[in-house]
Short mmCIF file of C-alpha atoms in Angstrom, two decimals:
data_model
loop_
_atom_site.label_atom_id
_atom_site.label_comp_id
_atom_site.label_asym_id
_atom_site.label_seq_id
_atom_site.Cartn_x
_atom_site.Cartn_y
_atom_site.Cartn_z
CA UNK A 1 -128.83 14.67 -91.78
CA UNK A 2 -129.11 11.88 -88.84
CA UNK A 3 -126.95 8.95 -88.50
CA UNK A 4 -128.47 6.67 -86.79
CA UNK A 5 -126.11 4.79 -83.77
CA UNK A 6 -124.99 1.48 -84.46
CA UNK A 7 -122.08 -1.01 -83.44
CA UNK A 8 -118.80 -1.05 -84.94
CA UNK A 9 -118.18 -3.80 -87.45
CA UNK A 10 -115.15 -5.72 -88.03
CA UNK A 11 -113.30 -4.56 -91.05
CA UNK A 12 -113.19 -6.99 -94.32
CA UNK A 13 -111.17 -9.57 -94.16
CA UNK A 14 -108.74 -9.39 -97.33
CA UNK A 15 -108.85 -11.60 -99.83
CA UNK A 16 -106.04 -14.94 -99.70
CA UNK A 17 -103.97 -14.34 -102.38
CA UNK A 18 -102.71 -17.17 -105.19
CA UNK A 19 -99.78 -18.86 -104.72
CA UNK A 20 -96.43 -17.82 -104.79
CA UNK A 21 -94.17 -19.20 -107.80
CA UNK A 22 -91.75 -20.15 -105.45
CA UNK A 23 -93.67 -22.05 -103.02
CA UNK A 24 -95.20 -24.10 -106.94
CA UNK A 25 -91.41 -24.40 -107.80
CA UNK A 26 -90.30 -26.14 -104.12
CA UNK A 27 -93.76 -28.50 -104.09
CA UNK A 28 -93.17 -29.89 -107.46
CA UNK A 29 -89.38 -30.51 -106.59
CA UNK A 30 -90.11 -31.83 -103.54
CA UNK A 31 -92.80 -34.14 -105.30
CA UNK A 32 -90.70 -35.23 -107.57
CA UNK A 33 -87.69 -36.25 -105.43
CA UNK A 34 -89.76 -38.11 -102.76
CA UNK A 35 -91.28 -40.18 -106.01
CA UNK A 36 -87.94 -40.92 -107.20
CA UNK A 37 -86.29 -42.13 -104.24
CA UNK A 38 -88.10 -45.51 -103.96
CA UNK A 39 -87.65 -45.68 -107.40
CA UNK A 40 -83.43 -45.32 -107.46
CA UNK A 41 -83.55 -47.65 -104.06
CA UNK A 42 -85.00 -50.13 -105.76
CA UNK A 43 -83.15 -49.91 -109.16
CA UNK A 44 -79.61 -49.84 -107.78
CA UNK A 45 -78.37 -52.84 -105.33
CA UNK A 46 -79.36 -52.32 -102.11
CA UNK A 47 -77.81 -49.91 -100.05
CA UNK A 48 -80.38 -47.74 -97.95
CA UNK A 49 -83.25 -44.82 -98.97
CA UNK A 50 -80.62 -42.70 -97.36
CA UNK A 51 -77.72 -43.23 -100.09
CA UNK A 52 -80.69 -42.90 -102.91
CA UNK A 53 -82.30 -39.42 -101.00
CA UNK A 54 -78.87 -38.42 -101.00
CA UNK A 55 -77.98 -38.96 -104.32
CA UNK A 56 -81.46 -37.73 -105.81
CA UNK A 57 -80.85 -34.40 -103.77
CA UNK A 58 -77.46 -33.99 -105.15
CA UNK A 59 -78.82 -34.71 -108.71
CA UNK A 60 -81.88 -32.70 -108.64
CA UNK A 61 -80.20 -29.76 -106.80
CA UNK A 62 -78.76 -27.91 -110.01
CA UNK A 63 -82.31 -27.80 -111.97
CA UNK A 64 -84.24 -26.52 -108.70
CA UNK A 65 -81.18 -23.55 -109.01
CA UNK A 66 -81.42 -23.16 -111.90
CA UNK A 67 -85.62 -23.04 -111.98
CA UNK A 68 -86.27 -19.33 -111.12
CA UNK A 69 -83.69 -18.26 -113.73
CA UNK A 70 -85.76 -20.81 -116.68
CA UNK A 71 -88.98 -19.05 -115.27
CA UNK A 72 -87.36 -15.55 -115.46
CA UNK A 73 -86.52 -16.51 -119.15
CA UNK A 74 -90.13 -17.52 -119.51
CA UNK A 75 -91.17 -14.41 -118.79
CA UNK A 76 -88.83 -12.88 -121.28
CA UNK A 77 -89.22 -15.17 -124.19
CA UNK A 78 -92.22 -16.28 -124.25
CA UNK A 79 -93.99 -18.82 -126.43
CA UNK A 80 -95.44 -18.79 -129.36
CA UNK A 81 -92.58 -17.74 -131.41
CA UNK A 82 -90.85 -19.40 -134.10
CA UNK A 83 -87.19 -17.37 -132.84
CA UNK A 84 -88.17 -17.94 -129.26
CA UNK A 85 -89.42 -21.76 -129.89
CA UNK A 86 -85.86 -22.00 -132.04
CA UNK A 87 -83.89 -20.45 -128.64
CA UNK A 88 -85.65 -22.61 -126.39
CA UNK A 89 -84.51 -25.75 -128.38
CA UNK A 90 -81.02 -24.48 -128.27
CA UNK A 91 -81.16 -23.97 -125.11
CA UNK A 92 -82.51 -26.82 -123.43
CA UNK A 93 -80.20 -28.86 -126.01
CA UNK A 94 -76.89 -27.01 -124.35
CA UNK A 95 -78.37 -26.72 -120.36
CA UNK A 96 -79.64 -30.32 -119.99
CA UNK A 97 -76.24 -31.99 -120.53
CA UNK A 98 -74.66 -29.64 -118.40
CA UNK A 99 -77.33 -29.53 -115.41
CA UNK A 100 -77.02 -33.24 -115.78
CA UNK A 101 -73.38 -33.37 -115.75
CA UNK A 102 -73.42 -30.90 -112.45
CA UNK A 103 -76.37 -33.20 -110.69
CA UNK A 104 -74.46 -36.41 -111.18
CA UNK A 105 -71.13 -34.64 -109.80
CA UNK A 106 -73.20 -33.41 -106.84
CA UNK A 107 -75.09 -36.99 -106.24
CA UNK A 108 -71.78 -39.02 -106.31
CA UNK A 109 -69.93 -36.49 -104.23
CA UNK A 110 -72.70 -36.89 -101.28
CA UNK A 111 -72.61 -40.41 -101.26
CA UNK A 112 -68.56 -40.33 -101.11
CA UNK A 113 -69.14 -38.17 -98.30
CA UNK A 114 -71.98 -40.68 -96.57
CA UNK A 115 -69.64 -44.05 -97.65
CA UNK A 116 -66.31 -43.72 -99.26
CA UNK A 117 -66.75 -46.08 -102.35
CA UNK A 118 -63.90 -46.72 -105.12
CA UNK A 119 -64.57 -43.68 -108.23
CA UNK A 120 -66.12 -44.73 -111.42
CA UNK A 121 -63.45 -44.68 -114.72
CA UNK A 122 -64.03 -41.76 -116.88
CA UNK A 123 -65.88 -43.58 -119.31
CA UNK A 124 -68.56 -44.87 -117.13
CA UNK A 125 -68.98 -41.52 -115.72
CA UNK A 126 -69.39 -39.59 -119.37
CA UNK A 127 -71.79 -42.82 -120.14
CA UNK A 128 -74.08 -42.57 -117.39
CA UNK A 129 -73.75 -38.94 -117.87
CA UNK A 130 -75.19 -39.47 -121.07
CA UNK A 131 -78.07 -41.71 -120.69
CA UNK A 132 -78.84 -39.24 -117.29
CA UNK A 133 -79.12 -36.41 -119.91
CA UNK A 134 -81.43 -38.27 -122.18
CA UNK A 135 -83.60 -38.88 -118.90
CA UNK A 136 -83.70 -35.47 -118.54
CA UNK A 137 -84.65 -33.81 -121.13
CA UNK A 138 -88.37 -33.95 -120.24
CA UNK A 139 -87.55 -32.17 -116.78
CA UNK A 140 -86.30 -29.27 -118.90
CA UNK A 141 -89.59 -29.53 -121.13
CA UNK A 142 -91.50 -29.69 -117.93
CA UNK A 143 -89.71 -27.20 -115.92
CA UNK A 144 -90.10 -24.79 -119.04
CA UNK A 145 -93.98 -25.55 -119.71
CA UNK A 146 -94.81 -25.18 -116.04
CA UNK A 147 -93.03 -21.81 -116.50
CA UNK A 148 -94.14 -20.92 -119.35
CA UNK A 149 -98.10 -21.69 -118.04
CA UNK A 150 -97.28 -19.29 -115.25
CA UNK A 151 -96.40 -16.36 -117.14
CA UNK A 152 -99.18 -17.07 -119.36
CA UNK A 153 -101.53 -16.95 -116.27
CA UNK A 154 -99.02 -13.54 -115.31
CA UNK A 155 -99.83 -12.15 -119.10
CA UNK A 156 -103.66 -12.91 -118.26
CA UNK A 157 -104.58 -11.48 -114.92
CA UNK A 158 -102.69 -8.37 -115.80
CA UNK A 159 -104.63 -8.03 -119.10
CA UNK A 160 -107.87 -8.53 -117.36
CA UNK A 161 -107.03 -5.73 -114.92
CA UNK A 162 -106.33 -3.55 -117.85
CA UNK A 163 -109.39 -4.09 -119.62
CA UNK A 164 -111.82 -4.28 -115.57
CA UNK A 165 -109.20 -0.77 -115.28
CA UNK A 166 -110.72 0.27 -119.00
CA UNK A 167 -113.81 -0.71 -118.92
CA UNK A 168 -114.49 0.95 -115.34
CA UNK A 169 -112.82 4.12 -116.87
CA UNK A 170 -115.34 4.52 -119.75
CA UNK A 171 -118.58 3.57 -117.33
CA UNK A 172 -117.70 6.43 -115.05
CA UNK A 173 -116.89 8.62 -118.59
CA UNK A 174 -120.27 7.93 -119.40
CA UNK A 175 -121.59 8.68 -116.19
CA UNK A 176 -120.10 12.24 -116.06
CA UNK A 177 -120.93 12.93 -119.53
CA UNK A 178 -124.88 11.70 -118.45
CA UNK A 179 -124.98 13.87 -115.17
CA UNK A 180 -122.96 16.69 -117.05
CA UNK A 181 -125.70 16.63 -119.78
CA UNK A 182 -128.50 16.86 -117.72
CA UNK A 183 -126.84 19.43 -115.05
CA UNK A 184 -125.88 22.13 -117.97
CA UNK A 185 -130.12 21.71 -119.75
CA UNK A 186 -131.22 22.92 -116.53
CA UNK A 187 -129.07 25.96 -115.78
CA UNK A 188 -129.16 27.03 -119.56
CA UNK A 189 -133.21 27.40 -118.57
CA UNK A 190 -132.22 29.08 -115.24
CA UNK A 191 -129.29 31.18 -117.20
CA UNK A 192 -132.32 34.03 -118.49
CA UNK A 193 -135.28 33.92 -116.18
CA UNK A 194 -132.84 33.60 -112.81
CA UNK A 195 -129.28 34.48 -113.21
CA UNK A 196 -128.13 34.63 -110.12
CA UNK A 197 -129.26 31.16 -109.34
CA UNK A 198 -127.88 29.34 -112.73
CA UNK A 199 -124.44 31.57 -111.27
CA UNK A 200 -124.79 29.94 -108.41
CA UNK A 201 -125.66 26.69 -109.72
CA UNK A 202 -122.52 26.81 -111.59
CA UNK A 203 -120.37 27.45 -109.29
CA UNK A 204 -122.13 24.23 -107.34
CA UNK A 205 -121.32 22.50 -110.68
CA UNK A 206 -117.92 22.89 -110.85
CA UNK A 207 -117.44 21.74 -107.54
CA UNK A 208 -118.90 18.95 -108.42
CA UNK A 209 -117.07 18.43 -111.36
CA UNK A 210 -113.60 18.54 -109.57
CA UNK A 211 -115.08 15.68 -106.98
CA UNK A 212 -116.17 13.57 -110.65
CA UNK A 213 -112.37 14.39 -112.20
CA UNK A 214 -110.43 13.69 -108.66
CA UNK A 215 -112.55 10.52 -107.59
CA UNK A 216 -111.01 7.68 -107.11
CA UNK A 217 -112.16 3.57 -108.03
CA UNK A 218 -112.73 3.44 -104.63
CA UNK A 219 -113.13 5.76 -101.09
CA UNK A 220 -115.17 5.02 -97.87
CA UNK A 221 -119.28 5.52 -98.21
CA UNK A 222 -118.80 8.89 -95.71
CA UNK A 223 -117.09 10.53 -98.81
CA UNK A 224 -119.76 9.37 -100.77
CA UNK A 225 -122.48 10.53 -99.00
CA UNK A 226 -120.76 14.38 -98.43
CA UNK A 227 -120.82 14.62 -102.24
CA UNK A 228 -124.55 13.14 -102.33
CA UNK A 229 -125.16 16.34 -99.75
CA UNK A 230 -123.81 18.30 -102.61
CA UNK A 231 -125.91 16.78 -105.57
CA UNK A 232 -128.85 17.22 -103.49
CA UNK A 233 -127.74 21.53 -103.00
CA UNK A 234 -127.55 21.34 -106.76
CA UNK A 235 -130.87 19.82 -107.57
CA UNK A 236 -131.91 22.41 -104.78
CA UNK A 237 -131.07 25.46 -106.81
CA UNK A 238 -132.00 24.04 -110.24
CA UNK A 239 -135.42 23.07 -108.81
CA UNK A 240 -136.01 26.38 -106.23
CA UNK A 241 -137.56 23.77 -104.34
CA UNK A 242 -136.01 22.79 -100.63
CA UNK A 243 -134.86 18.60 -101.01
CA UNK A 244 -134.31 16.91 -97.87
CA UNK A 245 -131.58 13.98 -97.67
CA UNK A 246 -132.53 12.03 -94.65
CA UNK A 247 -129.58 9.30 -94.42
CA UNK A 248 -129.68 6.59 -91.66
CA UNK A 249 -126.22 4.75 -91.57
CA UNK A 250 -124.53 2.64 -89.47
CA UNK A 251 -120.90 3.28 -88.08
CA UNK A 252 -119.39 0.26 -90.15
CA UNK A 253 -120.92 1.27 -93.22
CA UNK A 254 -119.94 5.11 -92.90
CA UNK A 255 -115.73 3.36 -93.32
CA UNK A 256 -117.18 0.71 -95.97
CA UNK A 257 -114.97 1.30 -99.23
CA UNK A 258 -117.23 1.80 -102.21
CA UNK A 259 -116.95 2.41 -105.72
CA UNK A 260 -116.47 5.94 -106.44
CA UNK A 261 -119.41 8.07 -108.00
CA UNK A 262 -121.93 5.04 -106.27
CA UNK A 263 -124.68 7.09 -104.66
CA UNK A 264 -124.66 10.34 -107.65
CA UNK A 265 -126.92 8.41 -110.01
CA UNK A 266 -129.01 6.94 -106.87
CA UNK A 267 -129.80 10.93 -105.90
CA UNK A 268 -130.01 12.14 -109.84
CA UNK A 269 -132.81 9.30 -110.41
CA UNK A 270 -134.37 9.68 -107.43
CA UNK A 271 -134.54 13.69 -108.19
CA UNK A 272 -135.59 13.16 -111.97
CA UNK A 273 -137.71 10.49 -112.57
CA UNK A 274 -139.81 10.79 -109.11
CA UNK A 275 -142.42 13.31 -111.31
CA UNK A 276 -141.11 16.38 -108.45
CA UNK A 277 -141.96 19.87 -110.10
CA UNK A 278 -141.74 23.15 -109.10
CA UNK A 279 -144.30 23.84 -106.91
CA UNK A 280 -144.51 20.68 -105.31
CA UNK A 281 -143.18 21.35 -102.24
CA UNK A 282 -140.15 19.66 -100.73
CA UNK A 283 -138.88 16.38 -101.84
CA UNK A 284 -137.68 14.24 -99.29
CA UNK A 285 -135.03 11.41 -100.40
CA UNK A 286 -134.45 8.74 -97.36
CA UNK A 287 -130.71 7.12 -97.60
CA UNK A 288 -130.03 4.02 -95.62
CA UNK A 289 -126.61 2.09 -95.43
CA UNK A 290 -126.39 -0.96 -93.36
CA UNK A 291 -123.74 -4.07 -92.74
CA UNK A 292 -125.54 -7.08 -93.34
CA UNK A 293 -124.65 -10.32 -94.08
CA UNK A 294 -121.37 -9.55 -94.44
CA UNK A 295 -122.12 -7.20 -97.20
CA UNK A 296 -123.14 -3.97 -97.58
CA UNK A 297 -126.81 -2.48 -98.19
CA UNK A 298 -127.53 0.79 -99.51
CA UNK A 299 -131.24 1.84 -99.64
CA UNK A 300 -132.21 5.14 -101.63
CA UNK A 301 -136.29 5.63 -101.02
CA UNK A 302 -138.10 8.98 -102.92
CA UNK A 303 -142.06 9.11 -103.09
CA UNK A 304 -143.37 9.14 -106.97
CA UNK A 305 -145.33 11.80 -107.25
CA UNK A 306 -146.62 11.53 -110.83
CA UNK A 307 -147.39 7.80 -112.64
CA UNK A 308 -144.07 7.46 -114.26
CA UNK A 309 -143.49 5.14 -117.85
CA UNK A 310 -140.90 2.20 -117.32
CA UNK A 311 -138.85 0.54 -114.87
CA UNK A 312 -137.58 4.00 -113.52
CA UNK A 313 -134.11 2.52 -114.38
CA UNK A 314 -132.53 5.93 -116.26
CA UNK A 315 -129.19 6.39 -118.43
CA UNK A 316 -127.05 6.70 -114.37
CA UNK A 317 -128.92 3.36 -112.91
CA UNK A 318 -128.26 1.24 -116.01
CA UNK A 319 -123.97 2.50 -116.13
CA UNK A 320 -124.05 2.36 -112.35
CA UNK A 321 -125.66 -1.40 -113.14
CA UNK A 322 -123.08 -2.76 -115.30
CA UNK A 323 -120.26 -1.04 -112.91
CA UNK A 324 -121.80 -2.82 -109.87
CA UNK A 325 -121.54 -6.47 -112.10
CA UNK A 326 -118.21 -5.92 -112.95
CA UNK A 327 -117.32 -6.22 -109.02
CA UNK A 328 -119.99 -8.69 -108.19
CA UNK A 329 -122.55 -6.40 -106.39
CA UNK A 330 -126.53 -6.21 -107.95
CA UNK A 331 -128.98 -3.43 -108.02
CA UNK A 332 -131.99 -3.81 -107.41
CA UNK A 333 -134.83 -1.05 -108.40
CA UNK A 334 -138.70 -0.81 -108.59
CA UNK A 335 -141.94 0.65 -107.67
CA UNK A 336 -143.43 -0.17 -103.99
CA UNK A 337 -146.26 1.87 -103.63
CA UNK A 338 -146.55 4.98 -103.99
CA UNK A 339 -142.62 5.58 -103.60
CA UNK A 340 -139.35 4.23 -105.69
CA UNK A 341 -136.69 2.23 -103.88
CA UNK A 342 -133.43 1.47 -105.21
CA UNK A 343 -130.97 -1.35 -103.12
CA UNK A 344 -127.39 -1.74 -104.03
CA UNK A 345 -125.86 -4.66 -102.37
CA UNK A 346 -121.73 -4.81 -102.07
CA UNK A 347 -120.25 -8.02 -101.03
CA UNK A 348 -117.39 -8.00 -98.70
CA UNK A 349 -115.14 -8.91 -101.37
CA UNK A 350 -116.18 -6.18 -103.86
CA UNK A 351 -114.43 -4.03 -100.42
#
């Protein structure tokens, strides 16, 4: 096996990640108080944007506290639900008046603090308090549906991990039970006429095996290409025919993280459905891996010996095809020649 020199590559960059509900929580506060100072300047007699930021702050201050606990409760109780849609009416019915009553305390007490003015009498205070708190009962709908739209979005992304996690899961099943398949036809044919090659075989097997059960969703293309070695040994013994790998990588695409179990149907096809028999002579299989584009390109090349029928696209290159969709890379597979060439193109995002 040669590895042809190349340049180092700069790793992936990783992917910007959404934003924070915290940093949604302090824009839409901070939108809504810089909107609502005009609008208190010019409703009250004039006094100064800095009495009316003042007093907006102080107002708004309890419902931004109180925002990460309504979103935590979001999370908890979510909606639909005729108890939880009965619990939320409570509950914005009993926390309104009082975040009100707190915010209208807080304003007045700021602008005491800015210019001393004579108190209001009780009942104006409980009467503005009142009309505040029938002002703001849309903030609590809106602070509640904003929070209730995030942990909807939560509920989402972590269901469509489960079912990427699932569906990824039951590809590589399939794959192992495809490989497994064709792996134990051939050394149940070796198993009377050579023995001590379907024993070795075996043990080659189960080696393999452990690599298929321990694999993870994702390791570098080096790993990959150690157990390809190993595929190619198998194939070896099955066939009593030498196979030659002859892989040509670069040094950036030796660390590139790739799906696990990406390059065992790329060797089993090339293997299988080139028309090699016994008595052919050796098979050589040419591997390249390259960083291109800011993506990664794996070549697998095998001469066709025999016509073959179809696409050459077998039971491994279709499940290896959907797996690749699923994280936005493409094979691509045909006849060129005399010889078969299957490209698998990552993007740097699928890394």
């Amino acid at each position: 096996m040669s590895v042809a020199p190349a340049c180092l590559l700069p790793a992936p960059e990783a992917s910007l990640s959404l934003p924070r509900p915290h940093w949604v929580m302090l824009g839409l506060w901070g939108l809504l108080i810089a909107t609502a100072v005009p609008a208190v300047h010019l409703s009250q007699q004039p006094g100064g944007v800095l009495p009316a930021a003042l007093f907006i702050l102080g107002a708004e201050l309890p419902w931004m506290l109180a925002t990460p606990l309504l979103w935590a409760a979001c999370t908890r109780w979510p909606l639909p639900g005729r108890r939880h849609l009965i619990a939320w009416l409570l509950l914005g019915l009993l926390l309104t008046p009082l975040l009100t009553a707190l915010g209208w305390g807080l304003g007045h007490l700021l602008l005491q603090l800015w210019q001393p003015q004579p108190p209001p009498s009780l009942h104006q205070a409980a009467r503005a308090i009142g009309i505040t708190a029938l002002f703001a009962l849309p903030t609590f709908i809106a602070v509640a549906g904003v929070g209730h739209g995030l942990s909807w979005l939560q509920r989402l992304k972590a269901q469509s991990q489960a079912l990427q996690l699932a569906r990824e899961v039951a590809l590589r099943q399939h794959l192992q039970h495809h490989f497994l398949f064709n792996a134990l036809n051939a050394i149940g044919g070796l198993a009377l006429q050579r023995p001590a090659v379907a024993d070795s075989a075996l043990v080659q097997l189960s080696s393999l095996l452990r690599d298929t059960l321990q694999c993870p969703a994702q390791r570098a293309l080096a790993d990959e290409l150690a157990v390809a070695q190993d595929h190619v040994a198998l194939h070896s013994l099955l066939h009593d025919e030498a196979l030659h790998l002859r892989l040509q990588a670069s040094a950036g695409a030796l660390g590139w993280q790739v799906p696990g179990l990406l390059l065992q149907p790329l060797i089993e096809n090339a293997v299988v459905h080139s028309g090699w028999q016994p008595g052919d002579g050796p098979l050589r299989i040419d591997l390249q891996a390259e960083v291109d584009g800011g993506g990664l390109d794996v070549t697998v090349c095998n001469p066709c010996l025999r016509p073959s029928r179809g696409d050459g696209l077998g039971t491994g290159l279709m499940t290896l095809q959907r797996r690749l969709a699923a994280v936005g890379g493409r094979l691509q597979s045909g006849h060129e020649g005399a010889f078969y060439r299957a490209r698998v193109r990552l993007p740097e995002r699928a890394a």
